[in-house]
Short mmCIF file of C-alpha atoms (C1' of nucleotides) in Angstrom, two decimals:
data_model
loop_
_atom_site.label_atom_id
_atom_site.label_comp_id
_atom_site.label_asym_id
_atom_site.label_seq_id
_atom_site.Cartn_x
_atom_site.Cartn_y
_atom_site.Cartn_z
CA UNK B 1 28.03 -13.17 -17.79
CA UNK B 2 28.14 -13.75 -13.83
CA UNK B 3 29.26 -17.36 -13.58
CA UNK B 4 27.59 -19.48 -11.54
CA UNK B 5 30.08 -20.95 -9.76
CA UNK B 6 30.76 -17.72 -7.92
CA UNK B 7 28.40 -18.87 -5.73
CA UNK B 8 25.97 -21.72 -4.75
CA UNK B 9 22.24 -21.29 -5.21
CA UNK B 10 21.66 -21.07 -1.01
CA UNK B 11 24.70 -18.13 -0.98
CA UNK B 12 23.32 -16.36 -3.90
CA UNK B 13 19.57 -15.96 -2.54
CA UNK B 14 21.27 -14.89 0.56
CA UNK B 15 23.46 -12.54 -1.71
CA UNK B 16 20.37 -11.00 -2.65
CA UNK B 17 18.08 -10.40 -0.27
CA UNK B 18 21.39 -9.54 2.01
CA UNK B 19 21.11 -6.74 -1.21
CA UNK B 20 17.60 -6.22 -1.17
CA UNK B 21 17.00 -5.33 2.82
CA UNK B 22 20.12 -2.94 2.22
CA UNK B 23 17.89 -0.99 -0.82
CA UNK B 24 15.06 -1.31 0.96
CA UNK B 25 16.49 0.47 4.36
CA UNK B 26 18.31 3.23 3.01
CA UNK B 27 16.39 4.13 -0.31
CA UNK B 28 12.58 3.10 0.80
CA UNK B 29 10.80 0.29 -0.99
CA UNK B 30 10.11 2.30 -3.89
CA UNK B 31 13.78 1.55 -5.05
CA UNK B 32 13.46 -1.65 -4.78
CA UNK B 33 12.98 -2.73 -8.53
CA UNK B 34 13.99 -6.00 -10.40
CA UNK B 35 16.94 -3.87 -12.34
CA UNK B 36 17.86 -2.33 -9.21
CA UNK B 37 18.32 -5.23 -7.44
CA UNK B 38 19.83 -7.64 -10.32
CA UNK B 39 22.90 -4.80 -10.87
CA UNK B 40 23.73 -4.48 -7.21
CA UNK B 41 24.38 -8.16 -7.12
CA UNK B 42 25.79 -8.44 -10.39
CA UNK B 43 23.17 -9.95 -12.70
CA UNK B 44 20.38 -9.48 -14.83
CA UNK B 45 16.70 -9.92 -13.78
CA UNK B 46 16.52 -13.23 -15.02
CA UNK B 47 18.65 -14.52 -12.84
CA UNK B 48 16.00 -12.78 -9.69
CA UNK B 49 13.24 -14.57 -11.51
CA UNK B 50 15.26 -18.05 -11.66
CA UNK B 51 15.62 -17.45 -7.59
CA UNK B 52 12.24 -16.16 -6.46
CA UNK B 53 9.73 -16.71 -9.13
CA UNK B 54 8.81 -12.98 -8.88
CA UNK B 55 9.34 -9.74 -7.13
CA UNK B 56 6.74 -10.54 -4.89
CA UNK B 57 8.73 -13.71 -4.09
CA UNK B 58 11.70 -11.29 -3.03
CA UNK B 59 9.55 -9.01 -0.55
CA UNK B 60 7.79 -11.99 1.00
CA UNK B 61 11.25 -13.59 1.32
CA UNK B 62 12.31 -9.78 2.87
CA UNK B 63 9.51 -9.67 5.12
CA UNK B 64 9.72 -13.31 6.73
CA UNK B 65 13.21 -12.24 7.87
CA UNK B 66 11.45 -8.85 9.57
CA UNK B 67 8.76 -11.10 11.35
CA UNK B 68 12.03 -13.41 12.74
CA UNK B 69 13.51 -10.12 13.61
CA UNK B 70 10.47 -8.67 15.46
CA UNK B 71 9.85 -12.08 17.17
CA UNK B 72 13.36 -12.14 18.28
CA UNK B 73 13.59 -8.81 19.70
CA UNK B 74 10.29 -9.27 21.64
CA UNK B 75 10.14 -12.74 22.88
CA UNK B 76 12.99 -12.46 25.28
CA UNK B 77 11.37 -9.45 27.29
CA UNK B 78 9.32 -11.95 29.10
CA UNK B 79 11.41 -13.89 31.71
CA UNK B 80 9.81 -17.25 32.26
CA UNK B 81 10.47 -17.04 35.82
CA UNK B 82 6.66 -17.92 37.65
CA UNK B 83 5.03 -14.66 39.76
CA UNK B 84 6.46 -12.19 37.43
CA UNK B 85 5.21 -9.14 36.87
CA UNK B 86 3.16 -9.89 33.72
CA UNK B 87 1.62 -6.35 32.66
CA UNK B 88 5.53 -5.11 32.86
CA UNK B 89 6.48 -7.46 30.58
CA UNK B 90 3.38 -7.24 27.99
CA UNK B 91 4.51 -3.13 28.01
CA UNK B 92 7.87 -3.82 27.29
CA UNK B 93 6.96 -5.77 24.21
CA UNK B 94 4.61 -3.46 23.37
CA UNK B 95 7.30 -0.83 23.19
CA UNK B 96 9.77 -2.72 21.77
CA UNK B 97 7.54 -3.37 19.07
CA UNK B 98 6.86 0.24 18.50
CA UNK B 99 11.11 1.51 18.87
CA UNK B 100 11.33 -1.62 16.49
CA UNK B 101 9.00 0.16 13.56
CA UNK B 102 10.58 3.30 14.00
CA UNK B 103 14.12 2.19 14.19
CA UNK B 104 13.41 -0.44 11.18
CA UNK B 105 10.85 1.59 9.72
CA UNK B 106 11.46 0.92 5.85
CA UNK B 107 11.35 -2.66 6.74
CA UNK B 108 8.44 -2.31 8.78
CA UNK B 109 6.44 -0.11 6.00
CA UNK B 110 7.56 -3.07 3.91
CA UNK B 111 5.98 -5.66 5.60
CA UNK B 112 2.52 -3.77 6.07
CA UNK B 113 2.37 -1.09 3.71
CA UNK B 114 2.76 -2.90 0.71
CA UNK B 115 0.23 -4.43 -1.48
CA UNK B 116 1.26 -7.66 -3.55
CA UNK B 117 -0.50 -9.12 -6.44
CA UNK B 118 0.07 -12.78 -4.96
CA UNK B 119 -1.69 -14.48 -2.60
CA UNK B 120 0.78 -15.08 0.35
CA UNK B 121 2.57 -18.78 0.71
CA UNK B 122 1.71 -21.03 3.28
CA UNK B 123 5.01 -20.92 4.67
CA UNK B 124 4.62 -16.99 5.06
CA UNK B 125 1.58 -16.93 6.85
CA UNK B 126 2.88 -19.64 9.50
CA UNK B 127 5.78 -16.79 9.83
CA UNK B 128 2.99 -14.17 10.82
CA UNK B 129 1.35 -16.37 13.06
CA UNK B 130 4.45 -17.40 14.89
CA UNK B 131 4.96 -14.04 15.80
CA UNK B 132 2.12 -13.15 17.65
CA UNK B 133 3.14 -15.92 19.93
CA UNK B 134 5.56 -14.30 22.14
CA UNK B 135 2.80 -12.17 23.55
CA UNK B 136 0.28 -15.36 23.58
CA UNK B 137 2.67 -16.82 26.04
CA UNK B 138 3.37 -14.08 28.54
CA UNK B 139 -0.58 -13.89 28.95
CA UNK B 140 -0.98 -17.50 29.27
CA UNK B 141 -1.59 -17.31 32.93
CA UNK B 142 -4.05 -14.65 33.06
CA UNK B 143 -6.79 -17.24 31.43
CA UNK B 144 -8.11 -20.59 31.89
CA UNK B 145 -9.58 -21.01 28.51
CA UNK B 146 -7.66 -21.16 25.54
CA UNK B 147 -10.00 -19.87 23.31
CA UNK B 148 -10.46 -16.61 25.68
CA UNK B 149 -6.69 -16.53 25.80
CA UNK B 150 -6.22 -16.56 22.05
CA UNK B 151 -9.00 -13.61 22.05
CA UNK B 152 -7.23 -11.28 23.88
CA UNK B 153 -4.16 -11.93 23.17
CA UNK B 154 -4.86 -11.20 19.30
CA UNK B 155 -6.89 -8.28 20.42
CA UNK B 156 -4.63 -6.76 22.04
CA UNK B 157 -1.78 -6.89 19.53
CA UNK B 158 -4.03 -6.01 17.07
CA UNK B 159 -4.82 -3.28 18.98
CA UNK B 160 -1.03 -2.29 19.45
CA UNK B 161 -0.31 -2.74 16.04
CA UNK B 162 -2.98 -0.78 15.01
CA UNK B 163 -1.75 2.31 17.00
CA UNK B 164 2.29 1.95 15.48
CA UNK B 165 0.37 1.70 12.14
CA UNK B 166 -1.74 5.03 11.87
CA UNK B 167 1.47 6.97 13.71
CA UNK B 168 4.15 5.62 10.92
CA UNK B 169 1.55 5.73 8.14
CA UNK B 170 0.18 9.47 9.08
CA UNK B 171 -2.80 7.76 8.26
CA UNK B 172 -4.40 8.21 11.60
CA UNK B 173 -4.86 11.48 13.54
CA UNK B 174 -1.64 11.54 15.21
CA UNK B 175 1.21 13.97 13.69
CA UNK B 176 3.50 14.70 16.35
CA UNK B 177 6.51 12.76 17.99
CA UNK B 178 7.08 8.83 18.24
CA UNK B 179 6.04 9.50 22.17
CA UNK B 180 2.37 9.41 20.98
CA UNK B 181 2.28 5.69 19.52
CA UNK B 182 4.28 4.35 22.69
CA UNK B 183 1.78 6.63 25.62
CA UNK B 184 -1.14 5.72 23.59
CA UNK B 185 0.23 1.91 23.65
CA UNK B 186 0.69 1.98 27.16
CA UNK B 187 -2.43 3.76 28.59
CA UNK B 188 -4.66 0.98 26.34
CA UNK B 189 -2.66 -1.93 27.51
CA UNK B 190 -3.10 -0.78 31.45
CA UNK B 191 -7.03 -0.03 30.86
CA UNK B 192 -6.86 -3.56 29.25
CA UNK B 193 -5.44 -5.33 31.86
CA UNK B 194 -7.56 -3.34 34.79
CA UNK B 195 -10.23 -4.59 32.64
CA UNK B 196 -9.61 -8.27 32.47
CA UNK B 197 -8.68 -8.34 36.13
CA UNK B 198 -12.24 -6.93 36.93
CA UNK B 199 -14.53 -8.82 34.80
CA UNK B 200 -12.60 -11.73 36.67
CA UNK B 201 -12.81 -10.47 39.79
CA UNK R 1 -12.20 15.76 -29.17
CA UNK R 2 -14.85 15.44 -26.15
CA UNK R 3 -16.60 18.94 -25.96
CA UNK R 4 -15.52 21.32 -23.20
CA UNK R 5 -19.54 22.96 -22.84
CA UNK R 6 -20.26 18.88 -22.04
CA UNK R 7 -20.04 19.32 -18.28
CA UNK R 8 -18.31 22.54 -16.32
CA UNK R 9 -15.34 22.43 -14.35
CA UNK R 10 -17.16 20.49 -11.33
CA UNK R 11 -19.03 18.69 -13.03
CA UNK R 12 -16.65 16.57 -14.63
CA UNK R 13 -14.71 16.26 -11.98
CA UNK R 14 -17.51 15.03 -10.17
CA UNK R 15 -18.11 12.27 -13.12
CA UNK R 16 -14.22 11.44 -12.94
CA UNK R 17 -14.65 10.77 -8.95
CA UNK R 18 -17.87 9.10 -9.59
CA UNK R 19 -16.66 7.17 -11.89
CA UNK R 20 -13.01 6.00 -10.31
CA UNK R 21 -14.81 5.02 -7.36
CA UNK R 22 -17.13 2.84 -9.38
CA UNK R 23 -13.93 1.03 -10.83
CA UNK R 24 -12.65 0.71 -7.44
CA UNK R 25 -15.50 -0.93 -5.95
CA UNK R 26 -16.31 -3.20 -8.48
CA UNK R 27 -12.51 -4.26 -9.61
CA UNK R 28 -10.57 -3.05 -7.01
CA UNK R 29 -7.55 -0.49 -6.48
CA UNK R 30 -5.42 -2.00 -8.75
CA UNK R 31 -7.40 -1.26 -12.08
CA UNK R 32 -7.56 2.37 -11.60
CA UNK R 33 -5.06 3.79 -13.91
CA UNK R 34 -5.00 6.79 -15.99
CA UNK R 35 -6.22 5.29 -19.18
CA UNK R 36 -8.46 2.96 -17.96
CA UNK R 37 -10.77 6.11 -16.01
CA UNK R 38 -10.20 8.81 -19.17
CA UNK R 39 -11.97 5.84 -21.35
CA UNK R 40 -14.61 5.63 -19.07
CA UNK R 41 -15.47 8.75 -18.81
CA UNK R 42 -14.27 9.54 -22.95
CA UNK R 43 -11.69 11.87 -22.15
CA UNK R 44 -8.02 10.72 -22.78
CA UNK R 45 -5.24 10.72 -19.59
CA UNK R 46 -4.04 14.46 -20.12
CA UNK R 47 -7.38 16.01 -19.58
CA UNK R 48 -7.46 14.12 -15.97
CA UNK R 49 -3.91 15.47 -15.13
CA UNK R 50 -5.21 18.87 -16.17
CA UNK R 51 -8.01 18.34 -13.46
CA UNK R 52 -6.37 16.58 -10.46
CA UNK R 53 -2.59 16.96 -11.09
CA UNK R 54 -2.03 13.25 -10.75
CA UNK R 55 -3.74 9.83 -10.22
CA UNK R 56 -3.05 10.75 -6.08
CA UNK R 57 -4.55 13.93 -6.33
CA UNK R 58 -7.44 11.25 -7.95
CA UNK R 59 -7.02 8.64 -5.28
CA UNK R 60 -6.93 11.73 -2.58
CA UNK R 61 -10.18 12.89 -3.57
CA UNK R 62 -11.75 9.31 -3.31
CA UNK R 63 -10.08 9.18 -0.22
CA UNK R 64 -12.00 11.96 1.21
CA UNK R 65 -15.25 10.96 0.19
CA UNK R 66 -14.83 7.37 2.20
CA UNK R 67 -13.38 9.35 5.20
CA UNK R 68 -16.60 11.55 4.64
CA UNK R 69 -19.25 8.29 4.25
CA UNK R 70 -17.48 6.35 7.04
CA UNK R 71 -18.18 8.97 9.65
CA UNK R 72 -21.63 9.54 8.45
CA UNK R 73 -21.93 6.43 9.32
CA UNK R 74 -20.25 6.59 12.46
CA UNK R 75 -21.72 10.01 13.73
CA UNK R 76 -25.61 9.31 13.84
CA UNK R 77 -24.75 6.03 16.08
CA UNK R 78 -24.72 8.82 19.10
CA UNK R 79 -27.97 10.21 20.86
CA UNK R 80 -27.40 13.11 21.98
CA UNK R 81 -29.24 12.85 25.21
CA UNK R 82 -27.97 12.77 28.69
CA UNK R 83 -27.04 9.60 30.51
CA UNK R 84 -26.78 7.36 27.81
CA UNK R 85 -25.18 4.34 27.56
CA UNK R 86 -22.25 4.83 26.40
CA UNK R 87 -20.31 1.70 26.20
CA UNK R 88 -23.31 0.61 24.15
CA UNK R 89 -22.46 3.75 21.82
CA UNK R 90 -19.18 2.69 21.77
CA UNK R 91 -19.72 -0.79 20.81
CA UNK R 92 -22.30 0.08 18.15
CA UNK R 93 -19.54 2.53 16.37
CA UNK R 94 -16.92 -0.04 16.38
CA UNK R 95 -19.05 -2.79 14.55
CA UNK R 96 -20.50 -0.06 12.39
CA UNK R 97 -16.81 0.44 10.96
CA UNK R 98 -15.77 -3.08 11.02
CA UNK R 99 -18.96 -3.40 8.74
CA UNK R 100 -18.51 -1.06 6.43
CA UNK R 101 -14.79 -1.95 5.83
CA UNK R 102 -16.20 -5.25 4.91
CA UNK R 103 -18.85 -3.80 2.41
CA UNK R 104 -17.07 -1.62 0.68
CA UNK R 105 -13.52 -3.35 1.08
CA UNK R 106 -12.21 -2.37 -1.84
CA UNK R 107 -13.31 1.46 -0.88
CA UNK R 108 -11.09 1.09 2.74
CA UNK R 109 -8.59 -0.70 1.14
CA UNK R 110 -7.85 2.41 -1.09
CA UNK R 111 -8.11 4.36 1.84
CA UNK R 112 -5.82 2.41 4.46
CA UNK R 113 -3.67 0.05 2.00
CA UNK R 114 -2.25 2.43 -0.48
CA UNK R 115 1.23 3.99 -0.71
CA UNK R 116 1.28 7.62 -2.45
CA UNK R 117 4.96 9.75 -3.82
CA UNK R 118 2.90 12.36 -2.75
CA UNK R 119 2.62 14.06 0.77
CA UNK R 120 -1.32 14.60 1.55
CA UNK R 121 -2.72 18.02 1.01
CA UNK R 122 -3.96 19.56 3.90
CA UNK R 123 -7.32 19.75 3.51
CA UNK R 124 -6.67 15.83 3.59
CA UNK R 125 -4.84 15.66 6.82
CA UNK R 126 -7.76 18.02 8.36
CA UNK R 127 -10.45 15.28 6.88
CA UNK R 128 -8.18 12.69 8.39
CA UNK R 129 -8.81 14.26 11.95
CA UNK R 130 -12.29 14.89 11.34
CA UNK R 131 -13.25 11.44 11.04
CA UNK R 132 -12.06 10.26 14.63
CA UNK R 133 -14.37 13.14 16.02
CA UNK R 134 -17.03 10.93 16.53
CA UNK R 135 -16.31 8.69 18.44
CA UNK R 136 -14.45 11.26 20.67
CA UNK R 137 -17.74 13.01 21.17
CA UNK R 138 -19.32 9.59 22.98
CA UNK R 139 -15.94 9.37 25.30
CA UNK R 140 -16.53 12.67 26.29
CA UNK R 141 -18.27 13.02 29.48
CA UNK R 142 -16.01 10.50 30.59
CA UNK R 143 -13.42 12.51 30.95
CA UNK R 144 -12.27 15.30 32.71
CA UNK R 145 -9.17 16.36 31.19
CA UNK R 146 -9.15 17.39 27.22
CA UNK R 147 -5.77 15.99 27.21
CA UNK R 148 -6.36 12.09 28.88
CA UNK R 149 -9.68 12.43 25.98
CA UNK R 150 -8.20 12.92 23.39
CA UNK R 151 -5.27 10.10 24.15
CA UNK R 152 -8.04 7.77 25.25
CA UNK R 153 -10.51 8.15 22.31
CA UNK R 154 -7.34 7.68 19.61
CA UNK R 155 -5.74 4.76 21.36
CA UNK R 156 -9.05 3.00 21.29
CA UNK R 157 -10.07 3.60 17.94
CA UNK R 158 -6.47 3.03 16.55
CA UNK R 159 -7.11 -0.25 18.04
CA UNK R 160 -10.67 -0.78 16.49
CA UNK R 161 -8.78 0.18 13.45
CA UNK R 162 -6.12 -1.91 13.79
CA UNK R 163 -8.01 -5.04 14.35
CA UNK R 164 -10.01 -4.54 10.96
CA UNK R 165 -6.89 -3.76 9.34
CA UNK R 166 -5.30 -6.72 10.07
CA UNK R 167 -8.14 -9.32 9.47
CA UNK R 168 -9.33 -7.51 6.23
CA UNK R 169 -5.73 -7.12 4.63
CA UNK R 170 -4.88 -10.94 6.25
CA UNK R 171 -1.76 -9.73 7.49
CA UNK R 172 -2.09 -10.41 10.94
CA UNK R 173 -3.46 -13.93 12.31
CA UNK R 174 -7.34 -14.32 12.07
CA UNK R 175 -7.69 -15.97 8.85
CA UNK R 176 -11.31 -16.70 9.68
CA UNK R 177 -14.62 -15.10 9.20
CA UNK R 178 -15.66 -11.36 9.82
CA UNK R 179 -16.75 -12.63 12.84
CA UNK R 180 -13.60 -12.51 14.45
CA UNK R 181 -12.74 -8.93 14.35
CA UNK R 182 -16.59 -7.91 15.50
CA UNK R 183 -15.59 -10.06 18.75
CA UNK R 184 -12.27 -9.07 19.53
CA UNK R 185 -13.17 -5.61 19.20
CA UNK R 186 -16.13 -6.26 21.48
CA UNK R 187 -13.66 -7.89 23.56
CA UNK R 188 -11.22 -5.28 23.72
CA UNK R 189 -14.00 -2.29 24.34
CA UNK R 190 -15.14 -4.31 27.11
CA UNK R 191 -12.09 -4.26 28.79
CA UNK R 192 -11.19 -0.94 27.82
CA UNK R 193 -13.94 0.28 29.48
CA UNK R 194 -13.84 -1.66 32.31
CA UNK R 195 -10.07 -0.73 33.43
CA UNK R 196 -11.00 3.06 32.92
CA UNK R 197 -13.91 2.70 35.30
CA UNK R 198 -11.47 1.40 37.68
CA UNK R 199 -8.63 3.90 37.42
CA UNK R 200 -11.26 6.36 38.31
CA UNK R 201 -12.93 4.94 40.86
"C1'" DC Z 1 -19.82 38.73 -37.35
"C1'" DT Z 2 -14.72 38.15 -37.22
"C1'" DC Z 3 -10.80 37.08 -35.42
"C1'" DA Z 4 -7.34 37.15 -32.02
"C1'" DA Z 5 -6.63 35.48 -27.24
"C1'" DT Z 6 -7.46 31.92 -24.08
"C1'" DA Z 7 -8.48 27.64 -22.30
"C1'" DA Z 8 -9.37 22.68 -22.66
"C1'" DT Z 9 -8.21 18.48 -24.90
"C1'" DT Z 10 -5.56 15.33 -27.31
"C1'" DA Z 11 -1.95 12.42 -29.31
"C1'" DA Z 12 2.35 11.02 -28.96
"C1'" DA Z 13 6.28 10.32 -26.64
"C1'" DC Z 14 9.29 9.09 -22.26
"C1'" DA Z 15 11.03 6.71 -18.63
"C1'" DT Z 16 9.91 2.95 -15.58
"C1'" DT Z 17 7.94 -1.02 -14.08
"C1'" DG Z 18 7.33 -6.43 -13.73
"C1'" DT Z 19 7.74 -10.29 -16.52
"C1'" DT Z 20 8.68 -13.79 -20.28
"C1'" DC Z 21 11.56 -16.46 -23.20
"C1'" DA Z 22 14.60 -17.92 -26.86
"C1'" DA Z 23 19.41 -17.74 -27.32
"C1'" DT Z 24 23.77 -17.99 -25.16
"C1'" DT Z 25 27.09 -19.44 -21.99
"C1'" DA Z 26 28.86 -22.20 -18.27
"C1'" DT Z 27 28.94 -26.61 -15.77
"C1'" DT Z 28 28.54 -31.46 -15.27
"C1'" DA Z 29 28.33 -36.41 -16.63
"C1'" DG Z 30 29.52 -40.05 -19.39
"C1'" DC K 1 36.09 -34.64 -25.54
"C1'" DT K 2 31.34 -34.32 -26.14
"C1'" DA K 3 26.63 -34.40 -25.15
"C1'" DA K 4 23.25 -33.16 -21.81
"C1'" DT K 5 21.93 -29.91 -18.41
"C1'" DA K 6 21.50 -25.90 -15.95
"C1'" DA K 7 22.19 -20.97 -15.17
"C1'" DT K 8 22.38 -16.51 -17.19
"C1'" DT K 9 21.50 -13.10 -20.38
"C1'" DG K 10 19.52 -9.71 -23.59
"C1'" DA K 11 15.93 -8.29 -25.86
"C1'" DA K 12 11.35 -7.76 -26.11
"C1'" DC K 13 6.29 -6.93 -24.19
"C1'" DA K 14 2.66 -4.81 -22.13
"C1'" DA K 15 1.41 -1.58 -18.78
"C1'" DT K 16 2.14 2.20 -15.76
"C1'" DG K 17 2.32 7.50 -14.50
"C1'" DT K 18 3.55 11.66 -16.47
"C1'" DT K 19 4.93 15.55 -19.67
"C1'" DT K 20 4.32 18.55 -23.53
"C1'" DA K 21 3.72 20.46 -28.04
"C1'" DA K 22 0.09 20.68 -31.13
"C1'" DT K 23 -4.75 20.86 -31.91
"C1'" DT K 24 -9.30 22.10 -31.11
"C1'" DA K 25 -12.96 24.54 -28.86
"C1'" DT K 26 -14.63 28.65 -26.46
"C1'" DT K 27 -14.68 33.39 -25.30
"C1'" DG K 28 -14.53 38.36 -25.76
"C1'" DA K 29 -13.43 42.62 -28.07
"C1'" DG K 30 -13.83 45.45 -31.96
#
DNA sequence: CTCAATAATTAAACATTGTTCAATTATTAG
DNA sequence: CTAATAATTGAACAATGTTTAATTATTGAG
């Protein structure tokens, strides 16, 4: 029997989902199972179930930590410096985001390819709206309104995501190299922009 | 023993489909198992294995019939006559498919939110690419290069599809009503459209 | 018509899965 | 030291997709 003073509660959830984003990157989230999981760490599934309540509990747990990571990677790409080059900055996240699903794509596949029985907890879906903030921000000078801002900026990252999502799923009608998702990102964010800039004009 | 001379070949595969997408619609992806369609249809799980090789050679064959039913959809949306409107075209094929993901969720959710072992088939993969044709056709005269078409056409509708994804599967932020994806793809069309005016001009 | 060959269908079994829970073991408090 | 408490386990459940040998139905040849 694993005694519990090996570790504290805090170190031991950390223990395992430390364990369970290692699974899930090299093996794919199939291999991620309750048995799996206990006898890397040690224990029994039990002990998961005293922890997260369920495996669902693990993955949203997993996936919170992949939203921080996303938001972290793309928020600094805008330098808050005023008179910047905004549409530069808005294509750098863009492709960030896109190396980010390649380079982390079992994560990634985990996050949005995977169905759970549960609805999601609060504090998860204050994670996914947090990170569509960075890109909120960086457009916050192209619009008076908030309400228009809040629009496009969901559109567009919508729109962004949408295009990573059919090229990592094969789902969409795009089979070749990750070059696709990233030129396809970039010539709808510069119509975009031209756009906006014209309907203002 | 349920009686071969009952129904040929294609015909009970046609009841099996019929039938699994029946379960789907009305109590989602989740209660279509193996048992639960052979029952239905009073055949037992082997006899379905002997027909489609596996539930995703099942799910596969739903699949294609939604890809087929969402471009029929889709297609008719475009008169064929010259100087049409064809941002109105446009507009009229996005909201179609943001409104049929919403009335037959649980069809599209098979279709976009599922993870199969298998690889597709490739008469799947062609089906895949069919279903974009549409809306390809509009963009057309808009274009003189196959190539800048054919990048054009998929980056919008990957972003079409990637705003219903995200509202429908409430993994991205709009939490709201259906309403909200209608507009921001409005939104984003209108822009779209607007910036590849002005590149060209 | 008979009966062997063939094809469809079934029943039963397997290996996995998530999950529950009483029993067991370890820790803490008095 | 002992009683209360908390963590951990092991075993069990129900359900899943899938395989396969045995069974049943159909067909075709003589």
């Amino acid at each position: 029997m694993a005694r519990r003073s090996d570790h504290s509660r805090e170190e031991l959830e950390e223990l395992a989902l430390r364990t369970a984003r290692k699974i899930v990157e090299s093996e794919g989230a199939q291999t991620l199972t309750a048995r799996r999981l206990a006898g890397d760490i040690g224990y029994t599934p039990g002990t998961l179930y005293h922890l997260f309540g369920s495996m669902d509990g693990v993955i949203y747990r997993i996936n919170a930590e992949t939203l921080e990571k996303i938001k972290e990677e793309i928020a600094p790409l805008h330098k808050r410096k005023p008179a910047q080059d905004i549409p530069a900055d808005i294509h750098k996240m863009a492709a960030a985001y896109i190396n980010f699903a390649h380079t982390h794509r079992e994560l990634w596949l985990l996050l949005f390819n995977t169905q759970s029985a549960e609805q999601p907890p609060a504090w998860y879906v204050e994670k996914i709206e947090e990170s569509f903030s960075p890109l909120e921000e960086v457009m916050k000078p192209l619009y008076k309104k908030e309400s228009e801002l809040k629009l496009a900026a969901r559109a567009l990252w919508s729109a962004i995501h949408g295009i990573c999502y059919l090229e990592i799923t094969q789902k969409g009608p795009m089979r070749k190299s990750r070059q696709n998702a990233t030129e396809m990102a970039k010539y709808l964010i510069t119509s975009f922009l031209n756009g906006q800039d014209r309907a203002k004009a």
